[in-house]
Every structure is written in C-alpha cells, then in structure tokens.
Amino acid sequence: MEYFAIDFETANSYQNSACSVGIVRFVDGIEKDSVYSLIKPAKMYFCPDFVDIHGISYGDVRDKPQFPEVWQTIVEPFLSTSQENQINFVAHNAQFDMGVIRGCCNYYGMPVPDANYACTLKIARKVWNELYSHKLTFLAEQFGIVYDAHNALDDARTCGKIFAMAAEKMNYGIEELFRENYCKLCD
C-alpha cells in the first residue's frame, strides 16, 4: 500500500498560516521519495513561540510562494506520482495537519483534496498504550529514530516510519491498519 506522510509547520495558531510542508511517499512501509517547501503564510504574523519551536521566521518565507502555488506546483505533482486511485495521508495529530489543509484551501477558495487520512497519534495510543507519552519526539526516542523535530520533512518521515512500525507491531498489513483508522479529508 502507498501512503503519503505529511506535516505542516504554521506561523501562528491560525489554520491558514502554513509556513512549511513536508511530504514523504511510502510504499509498503518503505520510503520512496519526498518533497519539502517553505510557504509564505496568508498573513505574515509569526508568533514568537512558534518561531522558537520550528525556527522558521518572516525572513525565511517573505520571498517564498503562498499555499496555492506550493500546492499546485509542488504538492499536487508529487501526489500525482501515486500508483493508487486514492490519496492516503498519514499525519501525527492528523487533526492539526488536515485542519491546515482545510484552512488554507478555504482561505484561498481552493477545493479541499479528496483524500483519506489516518492519525499516527491515535494509532500509537492504541498500539503502545503502555507508554506514558505518544508525542512524535517521544516515540522517535523510544524507537531509536534520530530526526530534526519540528522540521516538516523530518516530522513527516518519522510519522511514516511510526505508521509502518505500528502495523508490524499489530501483525497487520499496512493497508489493514489504515483501513481501520482512516477518515475522509473532505468530510
């Protein structure tokens, strides 16, 4: 099964404030390729707390394309490499990342993509219920995954690995784990 692990960083608490996106394509739990882009947010307000977390500032994105251009020239062509009829996203705390897609699409008057998604945070809570935390950084540490936390590409890559590890731990196929835990993005 093919899935796209996706992660956004935002400039502030508004869902339409995406300032970076990372997407990693996995086939049967194995990374195949990836894309990353900085994004100029709809409103150029960067909350200092957010900058402290991900390190992206006004100066980093002021000359970058906004969401519609990034989505149409980078994300959609990347997703079109899919060999499947349906786009399947996985994200850690998917409610946030799918909210960013919806928020940006709504702000710019774009259609919300017809895609399915699964949340690795919810899956991890079921699969590793004995752990006291299910944050991506904690899970990565537990499983020996070294990565640059709050870098959208590294977060997406780590999320995709966690998804494959959860399927293995449950003795499921990746497709079965996804089918049991998916939602529709456009709902």
PDB file of N, CA, C and O in Angstrom, residues 119-166:
ATOM      1  N   CYS A 119      -4.402   8.949  11.558  1.00  0.00           N
ATOM      2  CA  CYS A 119      -3.643   9.688  12.575  1.00  0.00           C
ATOM      3  C   CYS A 119      -2.728   8.747  13.349  1.00  0.00           C
ATOM      4  O   CYS A 119      -3.203   7.870  14.070  1.00  0.00           O
ATOM      5  N   THR A 120      -1.431   8.950  13.230  1.00  0.00           N
ATOM      6  CA  THR A 120      -0.494   8.080  13.942  1.00  0.00           C
ATOM      7  C   THR A 120      -0.477   8.353  15.445  1.00  0.00           C
ATOM      8  O   THR A 120      -0.083   7.474  16.209  1.00  0.00           O
ATOM      9  N   LEU A 121      -0.931   9.521  15.873  1.00  0.00           N
ATOM     10  CA  LEU A 121      -1.050   9.760  17.312  1.00  0.00           C
ATOM     11  C   LEU A 121      -2.115   8.834  17.901  1.00  0.00           C
ATOM     12  O   LEU A 121      -1.876   8.153  18.905  1.00  0.00           O
ATOM     13  N   LYS A 122      -3.278   8.777  17.280  1.00  0.00           N
ATOM     14  CA  LYS A 122      -4.348   7.887  17.746  1.00  0.00           C
ATOM     15  C   LYS A 122      -3.929   6.421  17.648  1.00  0.00           C
ATOM     16  O   LYS A 122      -4.193   5.625  18.548  1.00  0.00           O
ATOM     17  N   ILE A 123      -3.279   6.077  16.550  1.00  0.00           N
ATOM     18  CA  ILE A 123      -2.828   4.700  16.368  1.00  0.00           C
ATOM     19  C   ILE A 123      -1.803   4.332  17.440  1.00  0.00           C
ATOM     20  O   ILE A 123      -1.883   3.262  18.046  1.00  0.00           O
ATOM     21  N   ALA A 124      -0.852   5.224  17.702  1.00  0.00           N
ATOM     22  CA  ALA A 124       0.186   4.953  18.707  1.00  0.00           C
ATOM     23  C   ALA A 124      -0.420   4.773  20.093  1.00  0.00           C
ATOM     24  O   ALA A 124       0.048   3.937  20.879  1.00  0.00           O
ATOM     25  N   ARG A 125      -1.459   5.536  20.406  1.00  0.00           N
ATOM     26  CA  ARG A 125      -2.123   5.377  21.712  1.00  0.00           C
ATOM     27  C   ARG A 125      -2.731   3.986  21.869  1.00  0.00           C
ATOM     28  O   ARG A 125      -2.771   3.445  22.968  1.00  0.00           O
ATOM     29  N   LYS A 126      -3.213   3.416  20.774  1.00  0.00           N
ATOM     30  CA  LYS A 126      -3.774   2.062  20.815  1.00  0.00           C
ATOM     31  C   LYS A 126      -2.672   1.008  20.854  1.00  0.00           C
ATOM     32  O   LYS A 126      -2.729   0.063  21.627  1.00  0.00           O
ATOM     33  N   VAL A 127      -1.693   1.167  19.981  1.00  0.00           N
ATOM     34  CA  VAL A 127      -0.667   0.144  19.801  1.00  0.00           C
ATOM     35  C   VAL A 127       0.306   0.101  20.967  1.00  0.00           C
ATOM     36  O   VAL A 127       0.696  -0.982  21.423  1.00  0.00           O
ATOM     37  N   TRP A 128       0.719   1.259  21.456  1.00  0.00           N
ATOM     38  CA  TRP A 128       1.680   1.330  22.555  1.00  0.00           C
ATOM     39  C   TRP A 128       1.024   2.009  23.756  1.00  0.00           C
ATOM     40  O   TRP A 128       1.527   3.012  24.277  1.00  0.00           O
ATOM     41  N   ASN A 129      -0.092   1.443  24.216  1.00  0.00           N
ATOM     42  CA  ASN A 129      -0.848   2.076  25.297  1.00  0.00           C
ATOM     43  C   ASN A 129      -0.096   2.077  26.625  1.00  0.00           C
ATOM     44  O   ASN A 129      -0.452   2.822  27.532  1.00  0.00           O
ATOM     45  N   GLU A 130       0.959   1.298  26.729  1.00  0.00           N
ATOM     46  CA  GLU A 130       1.749   1.266  27.960  1.00  0.00           C
ATOM     47  C   GLU A 130       2.691   2.476  28.078  1.00  0.00           C
ATOM     48  O   GLU A 130       3.194   2.766  29.167  1.00  0.00           O
ATOM     49  N   LEU A 131       2.925   3.180  27.006  1.00  0.00           N
ATOM     50  CA  LEU A 131       3.815   4.341  27.043  1.00  0.00           C
ATOM     51  C   LEU A 131       3.106   5.530  27.682  1.00  0.00           C
ATOM     52  O   LEU A 131       1.911   5.730  27.471  1.00  0.00           O
ATOM     53  N   TYR A 132       3.839   6.318  28.436  1.00  0.00           N
ATOM     54  CA  TYR A 132       3.223   7.466  29.109  1.00  0.00           C
ATOM     55  C   TYR A 132       3.057   8.674  28.193  1.00  0.00           C
ATOM     56  O   TYR A 132       2.330   9.607  28.513  1.00  0.00           O
ATOM     57  N   SER A 133       3.722   8.667  27.039  1.00  0.00           N
ATOM     58  CA  SER A 133       3.585   9.754  26.070  1.00  0.00           C
ATOM     59  C   SER A 133       3.506   9.161  24.671  1.00  0.00           C
ATOM     60  O   SER A 133       4.062   8.083  24.417  1.00  0.00           O
ATOM     61  N   HIS A 134       2.821   9.871  23.798  1.00  0.00           N
ATOM     62  CA  HIS A 134       2.721   9.439  22.409  1.00  0.00           C
ATOM     63  C   HIS A 134       3.085  10.574  21.451  1.00  0.00           C
ATOM     64  O   HIS A 134       2.738  10.532  20.279  1.00  0.00           O
ATOM     65  N   LYS A 135       3.791  11.571  21.989  1.00  0.00           N
ATOM     66  CA  LYS A 135       4.304  12.640  21.138  1.00  0.00           C
ATOM     67  C   LYS A 135       5.287  12.037  20.148  1.00  0.00           C
ATOM     68  O   LYS A 135       5.970  11.051  20.454  1.00  0.00           O
ATOM     69  N   LEU A 136       5.388  12.645  18.995  1.00  0.00           N
ATOM     70  CA  LEU A 136       6.277  12.139  17.967  1.00  0.00           C
ATOM     71  C   LEU A 136       7.726  12.102  18.450  1.00  0.00           C
ATOM     72  O   LEU A 136       8.443  11.125  18.203  1.00  0.00           O
ATOM     73  N   THR A 137       8.152  13.128  19.160  1.00  0.00           N
ATOM     74  CA  THR A 137       9.533  13.164  19.663  1.00  0.00           C
ATOM     75  C   THR A 137       9.790  12.017  20.633  1.00  0.00           C
ATOM     76  O   THR A 137      10.846  11.389  20.592  1.00  0.00           O
ATOM     77  N   PHE A 138       8.824  11.738  21.491  1.00  0.00           N
ATOM     78  CA  PHE A 138       8.972  10.651  22.466  1.00  0.00           C
ATOM     79  C   PHE A 138       9.018   9.298  21.757  1.00  0.00           C
ATOM     80  O   PHE A 138       9.862   8.457  22.057  1.00  0.00           O
ATOM     81  N   LEU A 139       8.092   9.090  20.820  1.00  0.00           N
ATOM     82  CA  LEU A 139       8.068   7.819  20.086  1.00  0.00           C
ATOM     83  C   LEU A 139       9.376   7.615  19.327  1.00  0.00           C
ATOM     84  O   LEU A 139       9.939   6.514  19.333  1.00  0.00           O
ATOM     85  N   ALA A 140       9.854   8.660  18.674  1.00  0.00           N
ATOM     86  CA  ALA A 140      11.110   8.560  17.934  1.00  0.00           C
ATOM     87  C   ALA A 140      12.245   8.146  18.872  1.00  0.00           C
ATOM     88  O   ALA A 140      13.044   7.261  18.547  1.00  0.00           O
ATOM     89  N   GLU A 141      12.294   8.771  20.025  1.00  0.00           N
ATOM     90  CA  GLU A 141      13.334   8.427  21.002  1.00  0.00           C
ATOM     91  C   GLU A 141      13.202   6.976  21.443  1.00  0.00           C
ATOM     92  O   GLU A 141      14.196   6.248  21.520  1.00  0.00           O
ATOM     93  N   GLN A 142      11.984   6.536  21.723  1.00  0.00           N
ATOM     94  CA  GLN A 142      11.745   5.157  22.158  1.00  0.00           C
ATOM     95  C   GLN A 142      12.207   4.146  21.118  1.00  0.00           C
ATOM     96  O   GLN A 142      12.677   3.073  21.464  1.00  0.00           O
ATOM     97  N   PHE A 143      12.029   4.477  19.840  1.00  0.00           N
ATOM     98  CA  PHE A 143      12.305   3.525  18.775  1.00  0.00           C
ATOM     99  C   PHE A 143      13.622   3.791  18.045  1.00  0.00           C
ATOM    100  O   PHE A 143      13.887   3.218  16.995  1.00  0.00           O
ATOM    101  N   GLY A 144      14.440   4.685  18.598  1.00  0.00           N
ATOM    102  CA  GLY A 144      15.766   4.930  18.041  1.00  0.00           C
ATOM    103  C   GLY A 144      15.773   5.664  16.716  1.00  0.00           C
ATOM    104  O   GLY A 144      16.714   5.521  15.932  1.00  0.00           O
ATOM    105  N   ILE A 145      14.745   6.468  16.475  1.00  0.00           N
ATOM    106  CA  ILE A 145      14.684   7.260  15.248  1.00  0.00           C
ATOM    107  C   ILE A 145      15.295   8.625  15.538  1.00  0.00           C
ATOM    108  O   ILE A 145      14.784   9.364  16.366  1.00  0.00           O
ATOM    109  N   VAL A 146      16.384   8.939  14.886  1.00  0.00           N
ATOM    110  CA  VAL A 146      17.044  10.228  15.068  1.00  0.00           C
ATOM    111  C   VAL A 146      16.521  11.172  13.991  1.00  0.00           C
ATOM    112  O   VAL A 146      16.547  10.838  12.802  1.00  0.00           O
ATOM    113  N   TYR A 147      16.014  12.314  14.415  1.00  0.00           N
ATOM    114  CA  TYR A 147      15.471  13.258  13.438  1.00  0.00           C
ATOM    115  C   TYR A 147      15.468  14.664  14.006  1.00  0.00           C
ATOM    116  O   TYR A 147      15.652  14.869  15.205  1.00  0.00           O
ATOM    117  N   ASP A 148      15.232  15.628  13.122  1.00  0.00           N
ATOM    118  CA  ASP A 148      15.185  17.044  13.461  1.00  0.00           C
ATOM    119  C   ASP A 148      13.727  17.411  13.751  1.00  0.00           C
ATOM    120  O   ASP A 148      12.962  17.680  12.819  1.00  0.00           O
ATOM    121  N   ALA A 149      13.348  17.388  15.019  1.00  0.00           N
ATOM    122  CA  ALA A 149      11.956  17.634  15.411  1.00  0.00           C
ATOM    123  C   ALA A 149      11.497  19.014  14.967  1.00  0.00           C
ATOM    124  O   ALA A 149      12.242  19.990  15.022  1.00  0.00           O
ATOM    125  N   HIS A 150      10.265  19.084  14.506  1.00  0.00           N
ATOM    126  CA  HIS A 150       9.601  20.307  14.045  1.00  0.00           C
ATOM    127  C   HIS A 150      10.176  20.833  12.734  1.00  0.00           C
ATOM    128  O   HIS A 150       9.944  21.970  12.367  1.00  0.00           O
ATOM    129  N   ASN A 151      10.892  19.987  12.037  1.00  0.00           N
ATOM    130  CA  ASN A 151      11.198  20.212  10.629  1.00  0.00           C
ATOM    131  C   ASN A 151      10.142  19.401   9.890  1.00  0.00           C
ATOM    132  O   ASN A 151      10.040  18.183  10.100  1.00  0.00           O
ATOM    133  N   ALA A 152       9.328  20.056   9.072  1.00  0.00           N
ATOM    134  CA  ALA A 152       8.170  19.386   8.476  1.00  0.00           C
ATOM    135  C   ALA A 152       8.547  18.104   7.730  1.00  0.00           C
ATOM    136  O   ALA A 152       7.830  17.103   7.825  1.00  0.00           O
ATOM    137  N   LEU A 153       9.651  18.108   7.016  1.00  0.00           N
ATOM    138  CA  LEU A 153      10.040  16.907   6.282  1.00  0.00           C
ATOM    139  C   LEU A 153      10.449  15.787   7.231  1.00  0.00           C
ATOM    140  O   LEU A 153      10.035  14.641   7.066  1.00  0.00           O
ATOM    141  N   ASP A 154      11.245  16.096   8.232  1.00  0.00           N
ATOM    142  CA  ASP A 154      11.660  15.077   9.193  1.00  0.00           C
ATOM    143  C   ASP A 154      10.485  14.577  10.027  1.00  0.00           C
ATOM    144  O   ASP A 154      10.405  13.384  10.348  1.00  0.00           O
ATOM    145  N   ASP A 155       9.574  15.472  10.403  1.00  0.00           N
ATOM    146  CA  ASP A 155       8.377  15.042  11.134  1.00  0.00           C
ATOM    147  C   ASP A 155       7.556  14.082  10.279  1.00  0.00           C
ATOM    148  O   ASP A 155       7.086  13.050  10.770  1.00  0.00           O
ATOM    149  N   ALA A 156       7.373  14.410   9.002  1.00  0.00           N
ATOM    150  CA  ALA A 156       6.604  13.537   8.108  1.00  0.00           C
ATOM    151  C   ALA A 156       7.288  12.176   7.965  1.00  0.00           C
ATOM    152  O   ALA A 156       6.640  11.132   8.051  1.00  0.00           O
ATOM    153  N   ARG A 157       8.568  12.187   7.753  1.00  0.00           N
ATOM    154  CA  ARG A 157       9.331  10.939   7.598  1.00  0.00           C
ATOM    155  C   ARG A 157       9.191  10.066   8.851  1.00  0.00           C
ATOM    156  O   ARG A 157       8.941   8.858   8.754  1.00  0.00           O
ATOM    157  N   THR A 158       9.335  10.684  10.012  1.00  0.00           N
ATOM    158  CA  THR A 158       9.235   9.942  11.267  1.00  0.00           C
ATOM    159  C   THR A 158       7.827   9.392  11.457  1.00  0.00           C
ATOM    160  O   THR A 158       7.639   8.243  11.858  1.00  0.00           O
ATOM    161  N   CYS A 159       6.827  10.184  11.131  1.00  0.00           N
ATOM    162  CA  CYS A 159       5.435   9.745  11.203  1.00  0.00           C
ATOM    163  C   CYS A 159       5.210   8.526  10.316  1.00  0.00           C
ATOM    164  O   CYS A 159       4.586   7.547  10.727  1.00  0.00           O
ATOM    165  N   GLY A 160       5.719   8.562   9.100  1.00  0.00           N
ATOM    166  CA  GLY A 160       5.569   7.434   8.182  1.00  0.00           C
ATOM    167  C   GLY A 160       6.221   6.173   8.703  1.00  0.00           C
ATOM    168  O   GLY A 160       5.696   5.063   8.536  1.00  0.00           O
ATOM    169  N   LYS A 161       7.357   6.318   9.350  1.00  0.00           N
ATOM    170  CA  LYS A 161       8.046   5.161   9.947  1.00  0.00           C
ATOM    171  C   LYS A 161       7.242   4.601  11.115  1.00  0.00           C
ATOM    172  O   LYS A 161       7.124   3.376  11.270  1.00  0.00           O
ATOM    173  N   ILE A 162       6.706   5.488  11.952  1.00  0.00           N
ATOM    174  CA  ILE A 162       5.894   5.061  13.104  1.00  0.00           C
ATOM    175  C   ILE A 162       4.664   4.291  12.622  1.00  0.00           C
ATOM    176  O   ILE A 162       4.284   3.267  13.193  1.00  0.00           O
ATOM    177  N   PHE A 163       4.052   4.768  11.528  1.00  0.00           N
ATOM    178  CA  PHE A 163       2.887   4.081  10.974  1.00  0.00           C
ATOM    179  C   PHE A 163       3.251   2.653  10.572  1.00  0.00           C
ATOM    180  O   PHE A 163       2.542   1.692  10.905  1.00  0.00           O
ATOM    181  N   ALA A 164       4.360   2.487   9.871  1.00  0.00           N
ATOM    182  CA  ALA A 164       4.803   1.150   9.456  1.00  0.00           C
ATOM    183  C   ALA A 164       5.142   0.288  10.669  1.00  0.00           C
ATOM    184  O   ALA A 164       4.816  -0.912  10.702  1.00  0.00           O
ATOM    185  N   MET A 165       5.763   0.872  11.685  1.00  0.00           N
ATOM    186  CA  MET A 165       6.095   0.123  12.896  1.00  0.00           C
ATOM    187  C   MET A 165       4.836  -0.328  13.637  1.00  0.00           C
ATOM    188  O   MET A 165       4.792  -1.433  14.187  1.00  0.00           O
ATOM    189  N   ALA A 166       3.816   0.506  13.643  1.00  0.00           N
ATOM    190  CA  ALA A 166       2.557   0.146  14.305  1.00  0.00           C
ATOM    191  C   ALA A 166       1.904  -1.034  13.594  1.00  0.00           C
ATOM    192  O   ALA A 166       1.395  -1.955  14.248  1.00  0.00           O
TER     193      ALA A 166
END
